[in-house]
Amino acid sequence: MGRMVSSSFSGTRTPMTTLKDVARVAGVSRATVSLVCRNSPLVAAKTRARVEQAMAEVGYVYNRSAANLRSSRTDTIGLVIPEIANPVYAEILQGIEECMAPLGKQVVMASTSESLEVQDRILQRMLEMRVDGLIISAATGSAPSTFDACIRAGVPVVQVLRSVDSARLDYAGTDNRAGAGRATRHLLSLGHTRLAFLGSSVATSVSHDRYLGYCDALQAKGLSVDQELVASCLPKIGDAAAAAHRLLSSANPPTALVCFNDIVAFGVTMALYERGQEPGRDVGVIGFDNIEWAENWRPALSTMSISALEIGRHAGELLSRRLQDKEEAPQRMISEATLIERRSTGGLAGPR
């Protein structure tokens, strides 16, 4: 049976330091210390430095949670993404943080793992945390009603990369349809006519638009879309390699593949090596996103750069605007995907 154990410590507890202590050491008023804690622009740089030094000397830690309870803001922004492993989202986060930091706001991130149930729980928790705003790349299967609770609560929502509710919400992303069309035209310009499309089995606006871009380019060239050359897989290297093997084992295999993203393209190049074929020499391969690994892959991967960092900045900019004006009509900030030609399509490195 358990028993209560009392502490043997008999010393005197050190009292917590207060704003008054900081003000006394810094030689300023309590109101000035409070303004410094809240990152107010009203405090001169020299005074701010003196107050911050005094806070360090007396060991004062600002209780932001308590302060938030007294105000209508928490200075936190929720970022909800579908997967943590995709490097694109790391760049998105960096861009958002660059916009939010000068406003004194902290970004809190959570991953849905493409689960609608998990996404609902995360959104509810974000509302309970009283975040000032949300930026979300919604899980597959999301509907406009996904955001109803946020809208009722008056919490601004910005969509990033994936668009679900264009009628009510701001959006930052890239022109996926035009980008995939550009990737396909690049392979057509190299003489390929049997072009496969290896898309994502995760049904989102991104995967749909990239497939449409592939179709647009073929049809503009007078070529029909051969459904035997269209396949999908999870955007994982192993799944992409297996799907590529199936495409390449057909009686009349493709001579080049347009891939949903760089990770899928990595799987395709692995499958080619396993078959004794050289990407770029025997079969053309192009990805999408231009993640950091693409340039250092073997061979260096041709891809469409979406400038994920810029998209993150756009999302942050849209949210900062929305925090100022919740009545403004929904805005869209669309960046252009740029062709980066490298060895996997037989070309030289560099943008085109």
Coordinates of C-alpha atoms in Angstrom, one line a residue:
M1 CA 0.0 0.0 0.0
G2 CA 1.4 3.4 -0.9
R3 CA 2.1 6.1 1.7
M4 CA 2.5 9.8 1.6
V5 CA 6.1 11.1 1.9
S6 CA 6.7 14.6 3.0
S7 CA 9.6 16.6 1.7
S8 CA 12.7 16.9 3.9
F9 CA 13.4 20.4 2.5
S10 CA 13.0 22.9 5.2
G11 CA 14.5 26.0 3.6
T12 CA 12.7 29.2 2.7
R13 CA 11.0 29.2 -0.8
T14 CA 12.4 31.9 -3.0
P15 CA 9.6 34.3 -3.9
M16 CA 8.7 34.7 -7.6
T17 CA 10.0 37.8 -9.2
T18 CA 7.5 40.3 -10.5
L19 CA 7.1 43.2 -12.9
K20 CA 7.8 45.5 -10.0
D21 CA 11.2 43.9 -9.4
V22 CA 12.2 44.2 -13.0
A23 CA 11.0 47.9 -13.1
R24 CA 13.0 48.7 -10.0
V25 CA 16.3 47.2 -11.4
A26 CA 15.7 48.7 -14.9
G27 CA 14.7 52.1 -13.5
V28 CA 11.5 52.2 -15.4
S29 CA 7.8 52.0 -14.7
R30 CA 5.8 48.7 -14.5
A31 CA 3.9 49.8 -17.5
T32 CA 7.1 50.0 -19.6
V33 CA 8.1 46.5 -18.5
S34 CA 4.7 45.3 -19.5
L35 CA 5.0 46.9 -23.0
V36 CA 8.4 45.2 -23.4
C37 CA 7.0 41.8 -22.5
R38 CA 4.3 42.3 -25.1
N39 CA 6.7 43.3 -27.8
S40 CA 5.2 46.8 -28.1
P41 CA 6.8 49.1 -30.7
L42 CA 6.3 52.0 -28.4
V43 CA 9.4 51.2 -26.4
A44 CA 12.7 52.7 -27.5
A45 CA 15.4 50.2 -28.4
K46 CA 17.8 51.3 -25.6
T47 CA 15.0 51.1 -23.0
R48 CA 14.0 47.7 -24.3
A49 CA 17.5 46.4 -23.9
R50 CA 17.8 47.7 -20.4
V51 CA 14.5 46.1 -19.4
E52 CA 15.5 42.7 -21.0
Q53 CA 18.8 42.8 -19.1
A54 CA 17.0 43.5 -15.9
M55 CA 14.6 40.6 -16.6
A56 CA 17.6 38.3 -17.0
E57 CA 19.3 39.6 -13.8
V58 CA 16.3 39.0 -11.6
G59 CA 15.2 35.8 -13.4
Y60 CA 11.8 37.1 -14.5
V61 CA 9.8 34.9 -16.9
Y62 CA 6.8 36.5 -18.5
N63 CA 3.6 34.5 -18.0
R64 CA 2.3 34.7 -21.5
S65 CA -0.6 32.2 -20.9
A66 CA -1.9 34.3 -18.0
A67 CA -1.6 37.5 -20.2
N68 CA -3.5 35.8 -23.0
L69 CA -6.4 35.0 -20.7
R70 CA -6.8 38.7 -20.1
S71 CA -6.8 39.6 -23.8
S72 CA -8.5 38.4 -27.0
R73 CA -5.2 37.3 -28.6
T74 CA -2.9 34.4 -27.9
D75 CA -0.2 35.3 -30.5
T76 CA -0.3 31.7 -31.8
I77 CA -0.9 30.5 -35.3
G78 CA -1.9 26.9 -36.1
L79 CA -0.4 25.2 -39.0
V80 CA -2.1 21.9 -40.0
I81 CA -0.4 19.7 -42.6
P82 CA -1.2 16.2 -44.0
E83 CA 2.3 14.7 -43.6
I84 CA 5.4 15.5 -41.6
A85 CA 7.9 13.7 -43.8
N86 CA 7.5 15.7 -47.0
P87 CA 10.3 18.4 -47.1
V88 CA 7.9 20.8 -48.9
Y89 CA 6.2 21.4 -45.6
A90 CA 9.4 22.3 -43.9
E91 CA 9.9 25.1 -46.4
I92 CA 6.3 26.2 -46.1
L93 CA 6.7 26.4 -42.3
Q94 CA 9.9 28.5 -42.7
G95 CA 8.1 31.0 -45.0
I96 CA 5.2 31.3 -42.6
E97 CA 7.5 31.8 -39.6
E98 CA 9.3 34.6 -41.5
C99 CA 6.0 36.4 -41.8
M100 CA 4.7 35.7 -38.3
A101 CA 7.8 36.4 -36.2
P102 CA 7.9 40.2 -36.8
L103 CA 4.2 40.2 -35.6
G104 CA 5.2 38.5 -32.4
K105 CA 3.3 35.3 -33.3
Q106 CA 4.4 31.7 -32.7
V107 CA 3.5 28.9 -35.1
V108 CA 2.2 25.6 -33.7
M109 CA 2.2 22.8 -36.2
A110 CA 0.3 19.5 -36.2
S111 CA 0.1 16.6 -38.8
T112 CA -3.1 14.8 -39.8
S113 CA -1.4 11.9 -41.5
E114 CA -4.2 12.3 -44.2
S115 CA -6.8 11.3 -41.6
L116 CA -10.1 13.2 -41.5
E117 CA -10.7 12.0 -37.9
V118 CA -7.3 13.2 -36.8
Q119 CA -7.8 16.5 -38.6
D120 CA -11.1 17.1 -36.9
R121 CA -9.5 16.6 -33.5
I122 CA -6.6 18.9 -34.3
L123 CA -8.9 21.7 -35.5
Q124 CA -10.9 21.3 -32.3
R125 CA -7.8 21.4 -30.2
M126 CA -6.5 24.5 -32.1
L127 CA -9.8 26.3 -31.4
E128 CA -9.5 25.3 -27.7
M129 CA -6.0 26.8 -27.7
R130 CA -7.6 30.0 -29.0
V131 CA -5.2 30.4 -31.9
D132 CA -5.4 33.7 -33.6
G133 CA -5.5 32.1 -37.1
L134 CA -5.1 28.8 -39.0
I135 CA -3.1 27.8 -42.1
I136 CA -4.0 24.4 -43.4
S137 CA -3.1 22.0 -46.1
A138 CA -6.2 19.8 -45.7
A139 CA -6.3 16.0 -45.5
T140 CA -7.6 14.1 -48.5
G141 CA -11.4 13.9 -48.5
S142 CA -11.9 17.3 -46.8
A143 CA -15.0 19.3 -47.6
P144 CA -15.9 22.9 -47.2
S145 CA -17.8 21.9 -44.0
T146 CA -14.4 21.0 -42.5
F147 CA -13.9 24.6 -41.7
D148 CA -17.4 25.5 -40.5
A149 CA -16.4 25.5 -36.8
C150 CA -13.4 27.7 -37.4
I151 CA -15.6 30.2 -39.3
R152 CA -18.3 30.2 -36.6
A153 CA -15.6 30.9 -34.0
G154 CA -14.3 33.8 -36.1
V155 CA -10.9 32.2 -36.6
P156 CA -9.3 33.2 -40.0
V157 CA -8.3 30.2 -42.1
V158 CA -5.8 30.2 -45.0
Q159 CA -5.4 27.2 -47.3
V160 CA -2.0 26.3 -48.5
L161 CA -1.1 24.0 -51.4
R162 CA -4.5 22.2 -51.4
S163 CA -7.7 24.1 -52.1
V164 CA -11.0 22.8 -50.7
D165 CA -13.1 25.9 -50.0
S166 CA -12.3 28.7 -52.5
A167 CA -15.6 30.5 -51.9
R168 CA -14.9 31.4 -48.3
L169 CA -11.2 31.0 -47.7
D170 CA -7.9 32.5 -48.8
Y171 CA -5.4 30.3 -50.7
A172 CA -1.7 30.2 -51.3
G173 CA -0.2 27.7 -53.7
T174 CA 1.2 27.1 -57.2
D175 CA -0.4 26.7 -60.6
N176 CA -0.2 22.9 -60.6
R177 CA -2.0 22.5 -63.9
A178 CA 0.2 24.8 -65.8
G179 CA 3.3 23.4 -64.1
A180 CA 2.5 19.8 -65.1
G181 CA 1.8 21.0 -68.6
R182 CA 5.2 22.6 -68.8
A183 CA 6.9 19.4 -67.5
T184 CA 5.1 17.3 -70.1
R185 CA 6.0 19.8 -72.9
H186 CA 9.6 19.6 -71.9
L187 CA 9.6 15.8 -72.4
L188 CA 7.7 16.2 -75.7
S189 CA 10.3 18.7 -76.9
L190 CA 13.0 16.0 -76.4
G191 CA 11.2 13.7 -78.8
H192 CA 9.2 11.5 -76.4
T193 CA 5.7 10.6 -77.5
R194 CA 4.9 7.7 -75.1
L195 CA 4.7 9.6 -71.9
A196 CA 3.4 8.0 -68.7
F197 CA 1.8 9.9 -65.8
L198 CA 2.5 8.5 -62.4
G199 CA 0.2 10.4 -60.1
S200 CA -0.8 10.3 -56.5
S201 CA -3.5 7.9 -55.2
V202 CA -4.2 10.5 -52.5
A203 CA -7.0 12.4 -54.1
T204 CA -6.5 16.1 -53.7
S205 CA -6.8 19.3 -55.8
V206 CA -3.0 19.1 -56.4
S207 CA -3.0 15.6 -57.9
H208 CA -6.1 16.3 -60.0
D209 CA -4.7 19.5 -61.4
R210 CA -1.3 18.0 -62.2
Y211 CA -3.0 15.2 -64.1
L212 CA -5.0 17.7 -66.1
G213 CA -1.8 19.6 -67.0
Y214 CA -0.4 16.4 -68.4
C215 CA -3.5 15.8 -70.5
D216 CA -3.5 19.4 -71.7
A217 CA 0.0 19.2 -73.1
L218 CA -0.6 15.8 -74.8
Q219 CA -3.8 17.0 -76.4
A220 CA -2.2 20.3 -77.6
K221 CA 0.4 18.2 -79.4
G222 CA -2.4 16.1 -81.1
L223 CA -1.7 13.1 -78.9
S224 CA -4.5 11.2 -77.1
V225 CA -4.3 10.3 -73.4
D226 CA -3.6 6.5 -73.2
Q227 CA -5.0 5.3 -69.9
E228 CA -2.6 2.4 -70.0
L229 CA 0.1 5.0 -69.4
V230 CA -1.7 6.5 -66.5
A231 CA -1.1 5.1 -63.0
S232 CA -1.2 6.2 -59.4
C233 CA 0.6 5.3 -56.2
L234 CA 1.1 6.6 -52.7
P235 CA 3.7 9.4 -52.8
K236 CA 6.3 7.2 -51.2
I237 CA 9.5 5.9 -52.8
G238 CA 8.7 2.2 -52.4
D239 CA 5.2 2.5 -53.8
A240 CA 6.4 4.6 -56.7
A241 CA 9.1 2.1 -57.6
A242 CA 6.5 -0.8 -57.6
A243 CA 4.1 1.3 -59.8
A244 CA 7.0 2.2 -62.2
H245 CA 7.9 -1.5 -62.6
R246 CA 4.3 -2.2 -63.7
L247 CA 4.3 0.6 -66.2
L248 CA 7.7 -0.3 -67.6
S249 CA 6.8 -4.0 -67.9
S250 CA 4.0 -3.4 -70.4
A251 CA 4.3 -4.6 -74.0
N252 CA 4.8 -1.0 -75.2
P253 CA 6.4 0.8 -72.2
P254 CA 6.7 4.6 -71.9
T255 CA 9.9 6.3 -72.9
A256 CA 9.4 9.0 -70.2
L257 CA 7.4 9.6 -67.1
V258 CA 5.8 12.7 -65.6
C259 CA 5.7 12.2 -61.9
F260 CA 3.3 13.6 -59.3
N261 CA 6.2 14.9 -57.2
D262 CA 10.0 14.4 -56.6
I263 CA 9.5 11.6 -54.1
V264 CA 7.5 9.6 -56.7
A265 CA 10.3 10.4 -59.3
F266 CA 12.9 9.0 -56.9
G267 CA 11.0 5.8 -56.8
V268 CA 10.9 5.7 -60.6
T269 CA 14.6 6.2 -60.9
M270 CA 15.2 3.3 -58.4
A271 CA 13.0 1.0 -60.5
L272 CA 14.9 1.9 -63.6
Y273 CA 18.2 1.1 -62.0
E274 CA 16.8 -2.2 -60.8
R275 CA 15.9 -2.9 -64.4
G276 CA 19.3 -2.1 -65.7
Q277 CA 18.2 1.2 -67.3
E278 CA 19.7 4.6 -66.9
P279 CA 17.3 7.5 -66.0
G280 CA 17.8 10.3 -68.5
R281 CA 19.6 8.1 -71.0
D282 CA 17.1 5.2 -71.5
V283 CA 14.0 6.7 -69.9
G284 CA 13.2 10.3 -69.1
V285 CA 12.0 11.2 -65.6
I286 CA 10.7 14.5 -64.3
G287 CA 9.4 15.3 -60.9
F288 CA 7.6 18.2 -59.2
D289 CA 8.3 20.5 -56.2
N290 CA 12.2 20.7 -56.5
I291 CA 12.8 19.6 -52.9
E292 CA 16.4 19.8 -51.7
W293 CA 17.3 16.2 -52.5
A294 CA 16.4 16.6 -56.2
E295 CA 19.6 18.4 -57.1
N296 CA 21.7 15.8 -55.3
W297 CA 19.9 12.7 -56.5
R298 CA 21.4 10.2 -58.9
P299 CA 21.1 11.3 -61.5
A300 CA 20.2 14.9 -60.7
L301 CA 16.4 15.2 -61.0
S302 CA 14.7 17.4 -63.6
T303 CA 11.7 18.9 -61.8
M304 CA 9.2 21.8 -61.5
S305 CA 10.2 24.2 -58.8
I306 CA 7.2 25.5 -56.8
S307 CA 9.2 27.8 -54.5
A308 CA 7.6 26.3 -51.4
L309 CA 9.4 28.9 -49.2
E310 CA 7.6 31.7 -51.2
I311 CA 4.3 29.9 -50.9
G312 CA 4.8 29.8 -47.1
R313 CA 5.4 33.5 -47.2
H314 CA 2.3 34.1 -49.2
A315 CA 0.2 32.1 -46.8
G316 CA 1.6 34.1 -43.9
E317 CA 0.9 37.3 -45.7
L318 CA -2.6 36.3 -46.5
L319 CA -3.2 35.4 -42.8
S320 CA -1.7 38.7 -41.5
R321 CA -4.0 40.6 -43.9
R322 CA -7.0 38.5 -42.7
L323 CA -6.2 39.2 -39.1
Q324 CA -6.5 42.9 -39.9
D325 CA -9.7 42.6 -42.1
K326 CA -11.9 39.6 -41.7
E327 CA -14.5 41.0 -44.1
E328 CA -12.3 41.2 -47.2
A329 CA -13.2 38.9 -50.0
P330 CA -11.2 35.7 -50.3
Q331 CA -7.8 36.2 -52.0
R332 CA -5.6 33.8 -53.9
M333 CA -1.8 34.0 -54.3
I334 CA -0.6 31.7 -57.0
S335 CA 3.1 31.3 -57.8
E336 CA 4.4 29.9 -61.1
A337 CA 6.2 26.5 -61.2
T338 CA 9.5 26.8 -63.0
L339 CA 11.2 24.1 -65.0
I340 CA 14.6 23.0 -63.6
E341 CA 16.2 20.8 -66.3
R342 CA 18.8 18.3 -65.0
R343 CA 20.2 14.9 -65.9
S344 CA 17.1 12.7 -65.4
T345 CA 15.7 14.1 -68.7
G346 CA 19.0 14.1 -70.4
G347 CA 19.5 17.9 -70.0
L348 CA 21.9 20.2 -68.3
A349 CA 21.2 21.7 -64.9
G350 CA 19.5 25.1 -64.7
P351 CA 16.1 26.8 -64.9
R352 CA 14.2 27.2 -68.2

